């Protein structure tokens, strides 16, 4: 198994380089001053180029072929064969893409982040549109290199959800959409449930302390992770022993940080839970983005909105915000935290309306990618879909098409 072990050593080096890039990405979203964007983008470009060149080098190919020959007698579900199947898939895709394109994409993503932050702050789509156009153009090039049989979007979707096609996803969504739209409508016309108790004054420091207490109890290991503040909540991993999450706070809307922290903890528990011996190998990667999101939404919705969860945590919550929830019963709080109501922000949406937010993005991304929707027309298309699926229209771009960080990182096909 000489080739196999040499190949793993080489992959570990590549993984370490990639993780160093991930640390820089985390820093950009959490601490970097806006002035650092250009320099940081060059760093991303260099790391992107070197990792890609190391991975696609003929040396990797030789080791991969040698390793494949070494494992033919092993059982098909042996770790070595599973590993090589993943490496083969990634390798065959990576060699199709020129490293100049990889590094240009990395650079443009680095630059786009700050532009998105500013555009969102000013709620001005026009500031972001030219950068998005550029990222779409580079992503189309990438998709063409990767190849596809049906739609261009499939090439990108496949990166996050291996083997899945737009047509298959569309079939699922088309089956779900009419029922969901009706359900949302029925709930909206039923007697309202008040969530006013969640909109009282919740001190930011106390929110931070409470959410860290909750996620610690859920099993998030703070000796192998930390939580910081960022414009957009996310989870990132530099190995199973350093998995970080971010959140954001709103004084008058408790679920923003609390449910966001629980959601990101679901992602983090998955990453912190990879087998210790697999660290740095392809087996310590998520199976797909859908699997990843199933973990976060399990903790956020099935656990974090359950009665048994709040039986335990509500007395603690009341205690940590003296005077704020004194006259609210557990039952009223439980109803409030489960309230379903069409809202603008996807990451803060309840579990019924959330799926419609995903469908909206999936449809707009496909249309942007195949060119049928022009970048300048995105705000209007976004608002139109919000009206038809959720019955509400954002008042501005920050509440609408500028809310998510993902397009600034060229994450198309990601949802
Ligand atoms: Co998530």
mmCIF file of C-alpha atoms and ligand atoms in Angstrom:
data_model
loop_
_atom_site.group_PDB
_atom_site.id
_atom_site.type_symbol
_atom_site.label_atom_id
_atom_site.label_comp_id
_atom_site.label_asym_id
_atom_site.label_seq_id
_atom_site.Cartn_x
_atom_site.Cartn_y
_atom_site.Cartn_z
ATOM 1 C CA UNK A 1 0.000 0.000 0.000
ATOM 2 C CA UNK A 2 2.942 2.268 -0.619
ATOM 3 C CA UNK A 3 1.237 4.400 -3.235
ATOM 4 C CA UNK A 4 -1.878 4.661 -1.114
ATOM 5 C CA UNK A 5 -0.044 5.964 1.930
ATOM 6 C CA UNK A 6 2.057 8.376 -0.140
ATOM 7 C CA UNK A 7 -1.114 9.636 -1.789
ATOM 8 C CA UNK A 8 -2.720 10.265 1.613
ATOM 9 C CA UNK A 9 0.376 12.178 2.757
ATOM 10 C CA UNK A 10 0.146 14.335 -0.323
ATOM 11 C CA UNK A 11 -3.587 14.919 0.161
ATOM 12 C CA UNK A 12 -2.951 15.936 3.762
ATOM 13 C CA UNK A 13 -0.519 18.610 2.617
ATOM 14 C CA UNK A 14 -3.106 19.913 0.193
ATOM 15 C CA UNK A 15 -5.751 19.837 2.924
ATOM 16 C CA UNK A 16 -3.513 21.831 5.267
ATOM 17 C CA UNK A 17 -2.919 24.463 2.627
ATOM 18 C CA UNK A 18 -6.663 24.674 1.968
ATOM 19 C CA UNK A 19 -7.365 25.035 5.683
ATOM 20 C CA UNK A 20 -4.848 27.837 5.982
ATOM 21 C CA UNK A 21 -6.957 29.546 3.300
ATOM 22 C CA UNK A 22 -10.099 28.812 5.315
ATOM 23 C CA UNK A 23 -8.572 30.525 8.372
ATOM 24 C CA UNK A 24 -8.000 33.605 6.219
ATOM 25 C CA UNK A 25 -11.607 33.399 5.022
ATOM 26 C CA UNK A 26 -12.889 33.161 8.593
ATOM 27 C CA UNK A 27 -10.734 36.142 9.553
ATOM 28 C CA UNK A 28 -12.069 38.173 6.615
ATOM 29 C CA UNK A 29 -15.658 37.655 7.739
ATOM 30 C CA UNK A 30 -15.022 38.137 11.466
ATOM 31 C CA UNK A 31 -12.148 40.557 12.056
ATOM 32 C CA UNK A 32 -10.407 41.867 8.935
ATOM 33 C CA UNK A 33 -10.740 45.625 8.376
ATOM 34 C CA UNK A 34 -12.346 46.456 4.993
ATOM 35 C CA UNK A 35 -8.995 47.824 3.805
ATOM 36 C CA UNK A 36 -7.520 44.325 3.864
ATOM 37 C CA UNK A 37 -9.700 43.030 1.025
ATOM 38 C CA UNK A 38 -7.292 43.476 -1.885
ATOM 39 C CA UNK A 39 -4.299 41.945 -0.147
ATOM 40 C CA UNK A 40 -6.451 39.112 1.191
ATOM 41 C CA UNK A 41 -7.814 38.379 -2.282
ATOM 42 C CA UNK A 42 -4.272 37.948 -3.599
ATOM 43 C CA UNK A 43 -3.607 35.514 -0.760
ATOM 44 C CA UNK A 44 -6.715 33.535 -1.682
ATOM 45 C CA UNK A 45 -5.631 33.515 -5.325
ATOM 46 C CA UNK A 46 -2.180 32.134 -4.482
ATOM 47 C CA UNK A 47 -3.525 29.456 -2.134
ATOM 48 C CA UNK A 48 -6.206 28.505 -4.658
ATOM 49 C CA UNK A 49 -3.601 28.185 -7.398
ATOM 50 C CA UNK A 50 -1.124 26.113 -5.373
ATOM 51 C CA UNK A 51 -3.683 23.712 -3.928
ATOM 52 C CA UNK A 52 -5.125 23.162 -7.390
ATOM 53 C CA UNK A 53 -1.712 22.638 -8.985
ATOM 54 C CA UNK A 54 -0.581 20.236 -6.274
ATOM 55 C CA UNK A 55 -3.777 18.244 -6.570
ATOM 56 C CA UNK A 56 -3.834 18.034 -10.361
ATOM 57 C CA UNK A 57 -0.077 17.383 -10.770
ATOM 58 C CA UNK A 58 1.104 14.267 -12.600
ATOM 59 C CA UNK A 59 2.634 13.090 -9.303
ATOM 60 C CA UNK A 60 -0.868 12.922 -7.776
ATOM 61 C CA UNK A 61 -2.140 11.077 -10.820
ATOM 62 C CA UNK A 62 0.676 8.496 -10.614
ATOM 63 C CA UNK A 63 0.038 7.881 -6.915
ATOM 64 C CA UNK A 64 -3.707 7.670 -7.482
ATOM 65 C CA UNK A 65 -3.357 5.099 -10.267
ATOM 66 C CA UNK A 66 -0.838 3.118 -8.212
ATOM 67 C CA UNK A 67 -3.120 3.215 -5.158
ATOM 68 C CA UNK A 68 -6.134 2.095 -7.179
ATOM 69 C CA UNK A 69 -4.172 -0.960 -8.317
ATOM 70 C CA UNK A 70 -3.255 -1.714 -4.680
ATOM 71 C CA UNK A 71 -6.814 -1.866 -3.374
ATOM 72 C CA UNK A 72 -8.567 -3.972 -6.025
ATOM 73 C CA UNK A 73 -8.656 -7.013 -3.711
ATOM 74 C CA UNK A 74 -10.180 -5.127 -0.783
ATOM 75 C CA UNK A 75 -13.877 -5.218 -0.033
ATOM 76 C CA UNK A 76 -15.828 -2.525 -1.948
ATOM 77 C CA UNK A 77 -16.784 -0.805 1.308
ATOM 78 C CA UNK A 78 -13.255 -0.748 2.760
ATOM 79 C CA UNK A 79 -12.188 2.757 3.828
ATOM 80 C CA UNK A 80 -9.338 2.696 1.321
ATOM 81 C CA UNK A 81 -11.657 2.043 -1.605
ATOM 82 C CA UNK A 82 -14.173 4.639 -0.463
ATOM 83 C CA UNK A 83 -11.359 7.146 -0.107
ATOM 84 C CA UNK A 84 -10.021 6.471 -3.568
ATOM 85 C CA UNK A 85 -13.472 6.677 -5.102
ATOM 86 C CA UNK A 86 -13.799 10.207 -3.722
ATOM 87 C CA UNK A 87 -10.286 11.206 -4.718
ATOM 88 C CA UNK A 88 -10.858 9.864 -8.226
ATOM 89 C CA UNK A 89 -14.057 11.845 -8.586
ATOM 90 C CA UNK A 90 -12.452 15.066 -7.329
ATOM 91 C CA UNK A 91 -9.325 14.523 -9.397
ATOM 92 C CA UNK A 92 -11.194 13.882 -12.655
ATOM 93 C CA UNK A 93 -13.156 17.084 -12.101
ATOM 94 C CA UNK A 94 -10.235 19.217 -10.983
ATOM 95 C CA UNK A 95 -8.028 18.397 -13.988
ATOM 96 C CA UNK A 96 -10.701 19.804 -16.286
ATOM 97 C CA UNK A 97 -10.354 23.279 -14.773
ATOM 98 C CA UNK A 98 -7.326 25.473 -15.555
ATOM 99 C CA UNK A 99 -5.564 26.679 -12.441
ATOM 100 C CA UNK A 100 -5.675 30.270 -13.742
ATOM 101 C CA UNK A 101 -9.472 30.099 -13.499
ATOM 102 C CA UNK A 102 -9.322 28.639 -9.978
ATOM 103 C CA UNK A 103 -7.078 31.436 -8.819
ATOM 104 C CA UNK A 104 -9.126 34.149 -10.549
ATOM 105 C CA UNK A 105 -12.303 32.872 -8.920
ATOM 106 C CA UNK A 106 -10.624 32.847 -5.498
ATOM 107 C CA UNK A 107 -9.398 36.425 -6.017
ATOM 108 C CA UNK A 108 -12.774 37.722 -7.203
ATOM 109 C CA UNK A 109 -14.591 36.046 -4.304
ATOM 110 C CA UNK A 110 -12.226 37.728 -1.864
ATOM 111 C CA UNK A 111 -12.937 41.114 -3.424
ATOM 112 C CA UNK A 112 -16.671 40.530 -3.745
ATOM 113 C CA UNK A 113 -17.190 39.933 -0.043
ATOM 114 C CA UNK A 114 -16.410 43.501 1.008
ATOM 115 C CA UNK A 115 -18.451 44.886 -1.879
ATOM 116 C CA UNK A 116 -21.426 42.779 -0.810
ATOM 117 C CA UNK A 117 -21.071 43.912 2.829
ATOM 118 C CA UNK A 118 -21.101 47.567 1.733
ATOM 119 C CA UNK A 119 -23.944 47.088 -0.779
ATOM 120 C CA UNK A 120 -26.030 45.327 1.856
ATOM 121 C CA UNK A 121 -25.306 48.089 4.337
ATOM 122 C CA UNK A 122 -26.435 50.700 1.780
ATOM 123 C CA UNK A 123 -29.174 48.391 0.519
ATOM 124 C CA UNK A 124 -28.012 49.086 -3.024
ATOM 125 C CA UNK A 125 -28.022 46.214 -5.523
ATOM 126 C CA UNK A 126 -26.263 48.342 -8.159
ATOM 127 C CA UNK A 127 -23.059 48.361 -6.103
ATOM 128 C CA UNK A 128 -22.959 44.575 -6.082
ATOM 129 C CA UNK A 129 -24.308 43.816 -9.589
ATOM 130 C CA UNK A 130 -21.061 44.236 -11.607
ATOM 131 C CA UNK A 131 -19.150 41.959 -9.225
ATOM 132 C CA UNK A 132 -21.892 39.359 -9.355
ATOM 133 C CA UNK A 133 -21.824 39.528 -13.163
ATOM 134 C CA UNK A 134 -18.110 38.772 -13.039
ATOM 135 C CA UNK A 135 -18.563 35.842 -10.633
ATOM 136 C CA UNK A 136 -21.366 34.436 -12.771
ATOM 137 C CA UNK A 137 -19.206 34.678 -15.849
ATOM 138 C CA UNK A 138 -16.308 32.835 -14.160
ATOM 139 C CA UNK A 139 -18.711 30.226 -12.759
ATOM 140 C CA UNK A 140 -20.180 29.649 -16.230
ATOM 141 C CA UNK A 141 -16.655 29.078 -17.536
ATOM 142 C CA UNK A 142 -16.049 26.626 -14.717
ATOM 143 C CA UNK A 143 -19.297 24.797 -15.488
ATOM 144 C CA UNK A 144 -18.373 24.557 -19.179
ATOM 145 C CA UNK A 145 -14.995 23.034 -18.283
ATOM 146 C CA UNK A 146 -16.650 20.560 -15.911
ATOM 147 C CA UNK A 147 -19.262 19.643 -18.496
ATOM 148 C CA UNK A 148 -22.928 18.664 -18.166
ATOM 149 C CA UNK A 149 -25.556 16.822 -20.162
ATOM 150 C CA UNK A 150 -28.738 18.765 -19.520
ATOM 151 C CA UNK A 151 -28.366 22.214 -17.944
ATOM 152 C CA UNK A 152 -25.319 24.300 -17.160
ATOM 153 C CA UNK A 153 -26.477 24.625 -13.539
ATOM 154 C CA UNK A 154 -26.086 20.847 -13.105
ATOM 155 C CA UNK A 155 -22.303 21.106 -13.290
ATOM 156 C CA UNK A 156 -22.291 23.434 -10.268
ATOM 157 C CA UNK A 157 -25.019 21.631 -8.304
ATOM 158 C CA UNK A 158 -22.972 18.440 -8.626
ATOM 159 C CA UNK A 159 -20.101 20.068 -6.699
ATOM 160 C CA UNK A 160 -22.217 20.312 -3.565
ATOM 161 C CA UNK A 161 -24.744 17.510 -4.038
ATOM 162 C CA UNK A 162 -22.827 14.829 -5.941
ATOM 163 C CA UNK A 163 -24.829 13.187 -8.695
ATOM 164 C CA UNK A 164 -27.928 15.352 -8.265
ATOM 165 C CA UNK A 165 -29.437 17.179 -11.246
ATOM 166 C CA UNK A 166 -31.585 20.313 -11.466
ATOM 167 C CA UNK A 167 -34.402 18.283 -13.006
ATOM 168 C CA UNK A 168 -34.506 15.960 -9.997
ATOM 169 C CA UNK A 169 -34.475 18.829 -7.518
ATOM 170 C CA UNK A 170 -37.161 20.583 -9.546
ATOM 171 C CA UNK A 171 -39.367 17.512 -9.394
ATOM 172 C CA UNK A 172 -39.145 17.459 -5.585
ATOM 173 C CA UNK A 173 -39.807 21.198 -5.355
ATOM 174 C CA UNK A 174 -42.715 21.081 -7.804
ATOM 175 C CA UNK A 175 -44.379 18.431 -5.671
ATOM 176 C CA UNK A 176 -43.872 20.372 -2.461
ATOM 177 C CA UNK A 177 -44.563 23.939 -3.580
ATOM 178 C CA UNK A 178 -48.370 23.990 -4.031
ATOM 179 C CA UNK A 179 -48.964 22.354 -0.637
ATOM 180 C CA UNK A 180 -46.480 24.628 1.087
ATOM 181 C CA UNK A 181 -47.901 27.801 -0.435
ATOM 182 C CA UNK A 182 -51.379 26.751 0.645
ATOM 183 C CA UNK A 183 -50.189 25.841 4.139
ATOM 184 C CA UNK A 184 -48.488 29.217 4.557
ATOM 185 C CA UNK A 185 -51.627 30.948 3.302
ATOM 186 C CA UNK A 186 -53.870 28.962 5.695
ATOM 187 C CA UNK A 187 -51.637 29.779 8.642
ATOM 188 C CA UNK A 188 -51.515 33.449 7.677
ATOM 189 C CA UNK A 189 -55.311 33.649 7.662
ATOM 190 C CA UNK A 190 -55.760 31.718 10.942
ATOM 191 C CA UNK A 191 -56.007 33.564 14.299
ATOM 192 C CA UNK A 192 -52.524 34.984 14.919
ATOM 193 C CA UNK A 193 -50.120 33.797 17.595
ATOM 194 C CA UNK A 194 -48.207 36.577 19.312
ATOM 195 C CA UNK A 195 -44.424 36.535 19.234
ATOM 196 C CA UNK A 196 -44.142 39.944 20.912
ATOM 197 C CA UNK A 197 -42.263 38.371 23.822
ATOM 198 C CA UNK A 198 -39.372 37.586 21.467
ATOM 199 C CA UNK A 199 -39.161 41.252 20.453
ATOM 200 C CA UNK A 200 -38.486 42.688 23.882
ATOM 201 C CA UNK A 201 -35.102 44.118 24.957
ATOM 202 C CA UNK A 202 -32.521 41.343 25.029
ATOM 203 C CA UNK A 203 -29.098 42.589 26.084
ATOM 204 C CA UNK A 204 -26.445 41.472 23.571
ATOM 205 C CA UNK A 205 -23.930 40.269 26.174
ATOM 206 C CA UNK A 206 -26.623 38.213 27.880
ATOM 207 C CA UNK A 207 -27.714 36.783 24.497
ATOM 208 C CA UNK A 208 -24.127 35.748 23.823
ATOM 209 C CA UNK A 209 -23.762 34.103 27.235
ATOM 210 C CA UNK A 210 -27.098 32.309 26.940
ATOM 211 C CA UNK A 211 -26.510 30.970 23.418
ATOM 212 C CA UNK A 212 -23.052 29.722 24.405
ATOM 213 C CA UNK A 213 -24.563 28.030 27.440
ATOM 214 C CA UNK A 214 -27.202 26.334 25.260
ATOM 215 C CA UNK A 215 -24.866 25.116 22.535
ATOM 216 C CA UNK A 216 -22.374 23.884 25.132
ATOM 217 C CA UNK A 217 -25.170 21.778 26.626
ATOM 218 C CA UNK A 218 -25.979 20.480 23.122
ATOM 219 C CA UNK A 219 -22.447 19.155 22.880
ATOM 220 C CA UNK A 220 -20.530 21.855 21.015
ATOM 221 C CA UNK A 221 -16.986 21.491 22.329
ATOM 222 C CA UNK A 222 -15.509 24.936 23.064
ATOM 223 C CA UNK A 223 -12.045 23.439 23.539
ATOM 224 C CA UNK A 224 -12.289 22.548 19.837
ATOM 225 C CA UNK A 225 -14.226 25.553 18.609
ATOM 226 C CA UNK A 226 -15.356 29.109 19.243
ATOM 227 C CA UNK A 227 -18.217 31.407 18.347
ATOM 228 C CA UNK A 228 -17.652 34.888 16.901
ATOM 229 C CA UNK A 229 -19.788 37.657 15.492
ATOM 230 C CA UNK A 230 -20.103 38.029 11.698
ATOM 231 C CA UNK A 231 -22.346 39.778 9.167
ATOM 232 C CA UNK A 232 -23.715 36.378 8.123
ATOM 233 C CA UNK A 233 -23.824 33.274 10.361
ATOM 234 C CA UNK A 234 -21.684 30.353 9.193
ATOM 235 C CA UNK A 235 -19.658 27.330 10.295
ATOM 236 C CA UNK A 236 -16.128 26.653 9.115
ATOM 237 C CA UNK A 237 -13.695 23.873 9.906
ATOM 238 C CA UNK A 238 -9.906 23.761 10.051
ATOM 239 C CA UNK A 239 -9.999 20.103 11.131
ATOM 240 C CA UNK A 240 -12.216 18.260 13.609
ATOM 241 C CA UNK A 241 -10.394 19.892 16.532
ATOM 242 C CA UNK A 242 -11.012 23.458 15.394
ATOM 243 C CA UNK A 243 -14.545 23.959 14.108
ATOM 244 C CA UNK A 244 -15.777 27.538 14.380
ATOM 245 C CA UNK A 245 -19.175 29.121 14.143
ATOM 246 C CA UNK A 246 -20.460 32.673 13.902
ATOM 247 C CA UNK A 247 -23.671 34.407 14.794
ATOM 248 C CA UNK A 248 -25.237 37.888 14.799
ATOM 249 C CA UNK A 249 -27.274 39.690 17.413
ATOM 250 C CA UNK A 250 -30.437 41.731 17.273
ATOM 251 C CA UNK A 251 -31.467 43.392 20.494
ATOM 252 C CA UNK A 252 -35.174 43.150 19.703
ATOM 253 C CA UNK A 253 -35.333 39.731 18.067
ATOM 254 C CA UNK A 254 -34.039 36.920 20.247
ATOM 255 C CA UNK A 255 -34.272 34.080 17.651
ATOM 256 C CA UNK A 256 -31.711 35.733 15.376
ATOM 257 C CA UNK A 257 -28.717 34.786 17.520
ATOM 258 C CA UNK A 258 -30.257 31.963 19.508
ATOM 259 C CA UNK A 259 -31.746 29.834 16.737
ATOM 260 C CA UNK A 260 -28.846 30.831 14.462
ATOM 261 C CA UNK A 261 -26.347 29.550 17.032
ATOM 262 C CA UNK A 262 -28.244 26.289 17.403
ATOM 263 C CA UNK A 263 -28.346 25.924 13.605
ATOM 264 C CA UNK A 264 -24.611 26.492 13.197
ATOM 265 C CA UNK A 265 -23.966 24.161 16.135
ATOM 266 C CA UNK A 266 -25.736 21.429 14.161
ATOM 267 C CA UNK A 267 -23.189 21.960 11.374
ATOM 268 C CA UNK A 268 -20.347 22.061 13.894
ATOM 269 C CA UNK A 269 -21.360 18.881 15.729
ATOM 270 C CA UNK A 270 -21.205 17.058 12.407
ATOM 271 C CA UNK A 271 -17.672 18.365 11.738
ATOM 272 C CA UNK A 272 -16.427 17.886 15.315
ATOM 273 C CA UNK A 273 -17.806 14.359 15.172
ATOM 274 C CA UNK A 274 -15.712 13.025 12.287
ATOM 275 C CA UNK A 275 -13.599 9.993 13.270
ATOM 276 C CA UNK A 276 -10.269 11.110 14.801
ATOM 277 C CA UNK A 277 -8.168 8.783 12.660
ATOM 278 C CA UNK A 278 -9.612 10.219 9.426
ATOM 279 C CA UNK A 279 -8.497 13.787 10.005
ATOM 280 C CA UNK A 280 -7.014 15.321 6.877
ATOM 281 C CA UNK A 281 -8.204 12.445 4.685
ATOM 282 C CA UNK A 282 -11.111 12.693 2.235
ATOM 283 C CA UNK A 283 -13.230 10.656 4.664
ATOM 284 C CA UNK A 284 -13.297 13.636 7.025
ATOM 285 C CA UNK A 285 -15.450 15.604 4.595
ATOM 286 C CA UNK A 286 -19.221 15.885 4.616
ATOM 287 C CA UNK A 287 -21.058 13.514 2.298
ATOM 288 C CA UNK A 288 -22.894 16.443 0.719
ATOM 289 C CA UNK A 289 -24.269 19.855 1.552
ATOM 290 C CA UNK A 290 -27.766 18.411 1.902
ATOM 291 C CA UNK A 291 -26.519 16.020 4.593
ATOM 292 C CA UNK A 292 -24.767 18.935 6.307
ATOM 293 C CA UNK A 293 -27.909 21.046 6.300
ATOM 294 C CA UNK A 294 -29.975 18.123 7.571
ATOM 295 C CA UNK A 295 -27.840 18.239 10.738
ATOM 296 C CA UNK A 296 -28.215 21.973 11.315
ATOM 297 C CA UNK A 297 -31.950 21.958 10.729
ATOM 298 C CA UNK A 298 -32.443 18.896 12.913
ATOM 299 C CA UNK A 299 -30.937 20.747 15.892
ATOM 300 C CA UNK A 300 -32.553 24.078 15.079
ATOM 301 C CA UNK A 301 -36.094 22.876 14.384
ATOM 302 C CA UNK A 302 -36.686 19.379 15.709
ATOM 303 C CA UNK A 303 -34.706 19.886 18.912
ATOM 304 C CA UNK A 304 -34.520 23.676 19.388
ATOM 305 C CA UNK A 305 -38.241 24.346 18.858
ATOM 306 C CA UNK A 306 -39.472 21.341 20.842
ATOM 307 C CA UNK A 307 -41.433 21.459 24.039
ATOM 308 C CA UNK A 308 -39.001 19.173 25.878
ATOM 309 C CA UNK A 309 -36.084 21.433 24.940
ATOM 310 C CA UNK A 310 -37.799 24.511 26.380
ATOM 311 C CA UNK A 311 -38.964 22.613 29.481
ATOM 312 C CA UNK A 312 -35.278 22.540 30.334
ATOM 313 C CA UNK A 313 -34.033 25.848 28.960
ATOM 314 C CA UNK A 314 -36.904 28.283 29.523
ATOM 315 C CA UNK A 315 -36.370 28.739 33.305
ATOM 316 C CA UNK A 316 -32.692 29.418 32.577
ATOM 317 C CA UNK A 317 -33.618 31.934 29.843
ATOM 318 C CA UNK A 318 -35.996 33.776 32.184
ATOM 319 C CA UNK A 319 -33.308 33.934 34.854
ATOM 320 C CA UNK A 320 -30.672 35.319 32.503
ATOM 321 C CA UNK A 321 -32.900 38.190 31.321
ATOM 322 C CA UNK A 322 -34.286 39.507 34.623
ATOM 323 C CA UNK A 323 -37.618 41.217 34.244
ATOM 324 C CA UNK A 324 -37.878 40.594 30.487
ATOM 325 C CA UNK A 325 -39.920 37.374 30.401
ATOM 326 C CA UNK A 326 -41.322 37.288 33.928
ATOM 327 C CA UNK A 327 -44.959 37.458 32.831
ATOM 328 C CA UNK A 328 -44.607 35.018 29.913
ATOM 329 C CA UNK A 329 -45.554 31.406 30.574
ATOM 330 C CA UNK A 330 -43.581 28.500 29.144
ATOM 331 C CA UNK A 331 -46.562 27.687 26.980
ATOM 332 C CA UNK A 332 -46.780 31.191 25.504
ATOM 333 C CA UNK A 333 -43.040 31.229 24.856
ATOM 334 C CA UNK A 334 -43.212 27.803 23.233
ATOM 335 C CA UNK A 335 -45.994 28.999 20.926
ATOM 336 C CA UNK A 336 -44.069 32.166 20.066
ATOM 337 C CA UNK A 337 -40.859 30.342 19.161
ATOM 338 C CA UNK A 338 -42.875 28.071 16.857
ATOM 339 C CA UNK A 339 -44.837 30.810 15.175
ATOM 340 C CA UNK A 340 -45.070 30.484 11.395
ATOM 341 C CA UNK A 341 -45.124 33.737 9.508
ATOM 342 C CA UNK A 342 -43.845 34.767 6.075
ATOM 343 C CA UNK A 343 -40.702 36.824 6.602
ATOM 344 C CA UNK A 344 -37.952 38.353 4.491
ATOM 345 C CA UNK A 345 -34.768 36.821 5.883
ATOM 346 C CA UNK A 346 -34.113 33.192 4.984
ATOM 347 C CA UNK A 347 -31.766 32.334 7.863
ATOM 348 C CA UNK A 348 -34.355 33.584 10.333
ATOM 349 C CA UNK A 349 -37.342 31.952 8.660
ATOM 350 C CA UNK A 350 -39.491 29.356 10.423
ATOM 351 C CA UNK A 351 -39.447 25.756 9.274
ATOM 352 C CA UNK A 352 -42.552 26.028 7.068
ATOM 353 C CA UNK A 353 -41.661 29.137 5.084
ATOM 354 C CA UNK A 354 -37.929 28.316 4.955
ATOM 355 C CA UNK A 355 -38.374 25.827 2.126
ATOM 356 C CA UNK A 356 -39.982 28.471 -0.070
ATOM 357 C CA UNK A 357 -36.941 30.708 0.430
ATOM 358 C CA UNK A 358 -34.771 27.858 -0.848
ATOM 359 C CA UNK A 359 -36.976 27.298 -3.898
ATOM 360 C CA UNK A 360 -36.815 30.976 -4.744
ATOM 361 C CA UNK A 361 -32.999 30.948 -4.695
ATOM 362 C CA UNK A 362 -32.771 27.715 -6.663
ATOM 363 C CA UNK A 363 -34.966 29.130 -9.413
ATOM 364 C CA UNK A 364 -33.253 32.525 -9.582
ATOM 365 C CA UNK A 365 -29.776 30.991 -9.623
ATOM 366 C CA UNK A 366 -30.670 28.722 -12.501
ATOM 367 C CA UNK A 367 -32.092 31.629 -14.459
ATOM 368 C CA UNK A 368 -28.991 33.756 -13.764
ATOM 369 C CA UNK A 369 -26.701 30.944 -14.756
ATOM 370 C CA UNK A 370 -28.395 30.159 -18.070
ATOM 371 C CA UNK A 371 -28.683 33.863 -18.818
ATOM 372 C CA UNK A 372 -32.478 34.070 -18.910
ATOM 373 C CA UNK A 373 -32.387 36.434 -15.929
ATOM 374 C CA UNK A 374 -30.138 39.499 -16.182
ATOM 375 C CA UNK A 375 -28.284 40.575 -13.069
ATOM 376 C CA UNK A 376 -29.892 44.011 -13.132
ATOM 377 C CA UNK A 377 -33.338 42.421 -13.083
ATOM 378 C CA UNK A 378 -32.672 40.267 -10.014
ATOM 379 C CA UNK A 379 -34.267 42.603 -7.415
ATOM 380 C CA UNK A 380 -37.523 42.691 -9.354
ATOM 381 C CA UNK A 381 -37.545 38.924 -9.958
ATOM 382 C CA UNK A 382 -36.735 38.318 -6.298
ATOM 383 C CA UNK A 383 -39.564 40.520 -5.095
ATOM 384 C CA UNK A 384 -42.007 38.951 -7.522
ATOM 385 C CA UNK A 385 -41.240 35.449 -6.237
ATOM 386 C CA UNK A 386 -41.507 36.636 -2.625
ATOM 387 C CA UNK A 387 -44.948 37.999 -3.471
ATOM 388 C CA UNK A 388 -46.157 34.824 -5.140
ATOM 389 C CA UNK A 389 -44.684 32.300 -2.664
ATOM 390 C CA UNK A 390 -44.901 34.153 0.638
ATOM 391 C CA UNK A 391 -47.308 36.997 -0.058
ATOM 392 C CA UNK A 392 -44.875 39.698 1.087
ATOM 393 C CA UNK A 393 -42.554 42.088 -0.757
ATOM 394 C CA UNK A 394 -39.232 43.332 0.687
ATOM 395 C CA UNK A 395 -39.032 47.082 1.167
ATOM 396 C CA UNK A 396 -35.416 47.184 0.062
ATOM 397 C CA UNK A 397 -32.583 45.055 -1.378
ATOM 398 C CA UNK A 398 -30.980 44.398 2.024
ATOM 399 C CA UNK A 399 -34.193 42.651 3.076
ATOM 400 C CA UNK A 400 -34.325 40.935 -0.314
ATOM 401 C CA UNK A 401 -31.732 39.880 -2.858
ATOM 402 C CA UNK A 402 -28.724 41.234 -0.907
ATOM 403 C CA UNK A 403 -29.406 39.367 2.326
ATOM 404 C CA UNK A 404 -27.259 36.292 1.752
ATOM 405 C CA UNK A 405 -23.475 36.121 1.640
ATOM 406 C CA UNK A 406 -23.330 33.143 -0.735
ATOM 407 C CA UNK A 407 -23.427 34.792 -4.166
ATOM 408 C CA UNK A 408 -20.459 36.952 -3.174
ATOM 409 C CA UNK A 409 -18.525 33.709 -2.694
ATOM 410 C CA UNK A 410 -19.703 32.356 -6.080
ATOM 411 C CA UNK A 411 -21.679 29.654 -4.284
ATOM 412 C CA UNK A 412 -24.141 28.833 -7.053
ATOM 413 C CA UNK A 413 -25.877 25.461 -6.814
ATOM 414 C CA UNK A 414 -25.127 25.566 -3.104
ATOM 415 C CA UNK A 415 -28.637 25.486 -1.649
HETATM 416 CO CO1 LIG B 1 -26.922 25.819 7.385
#
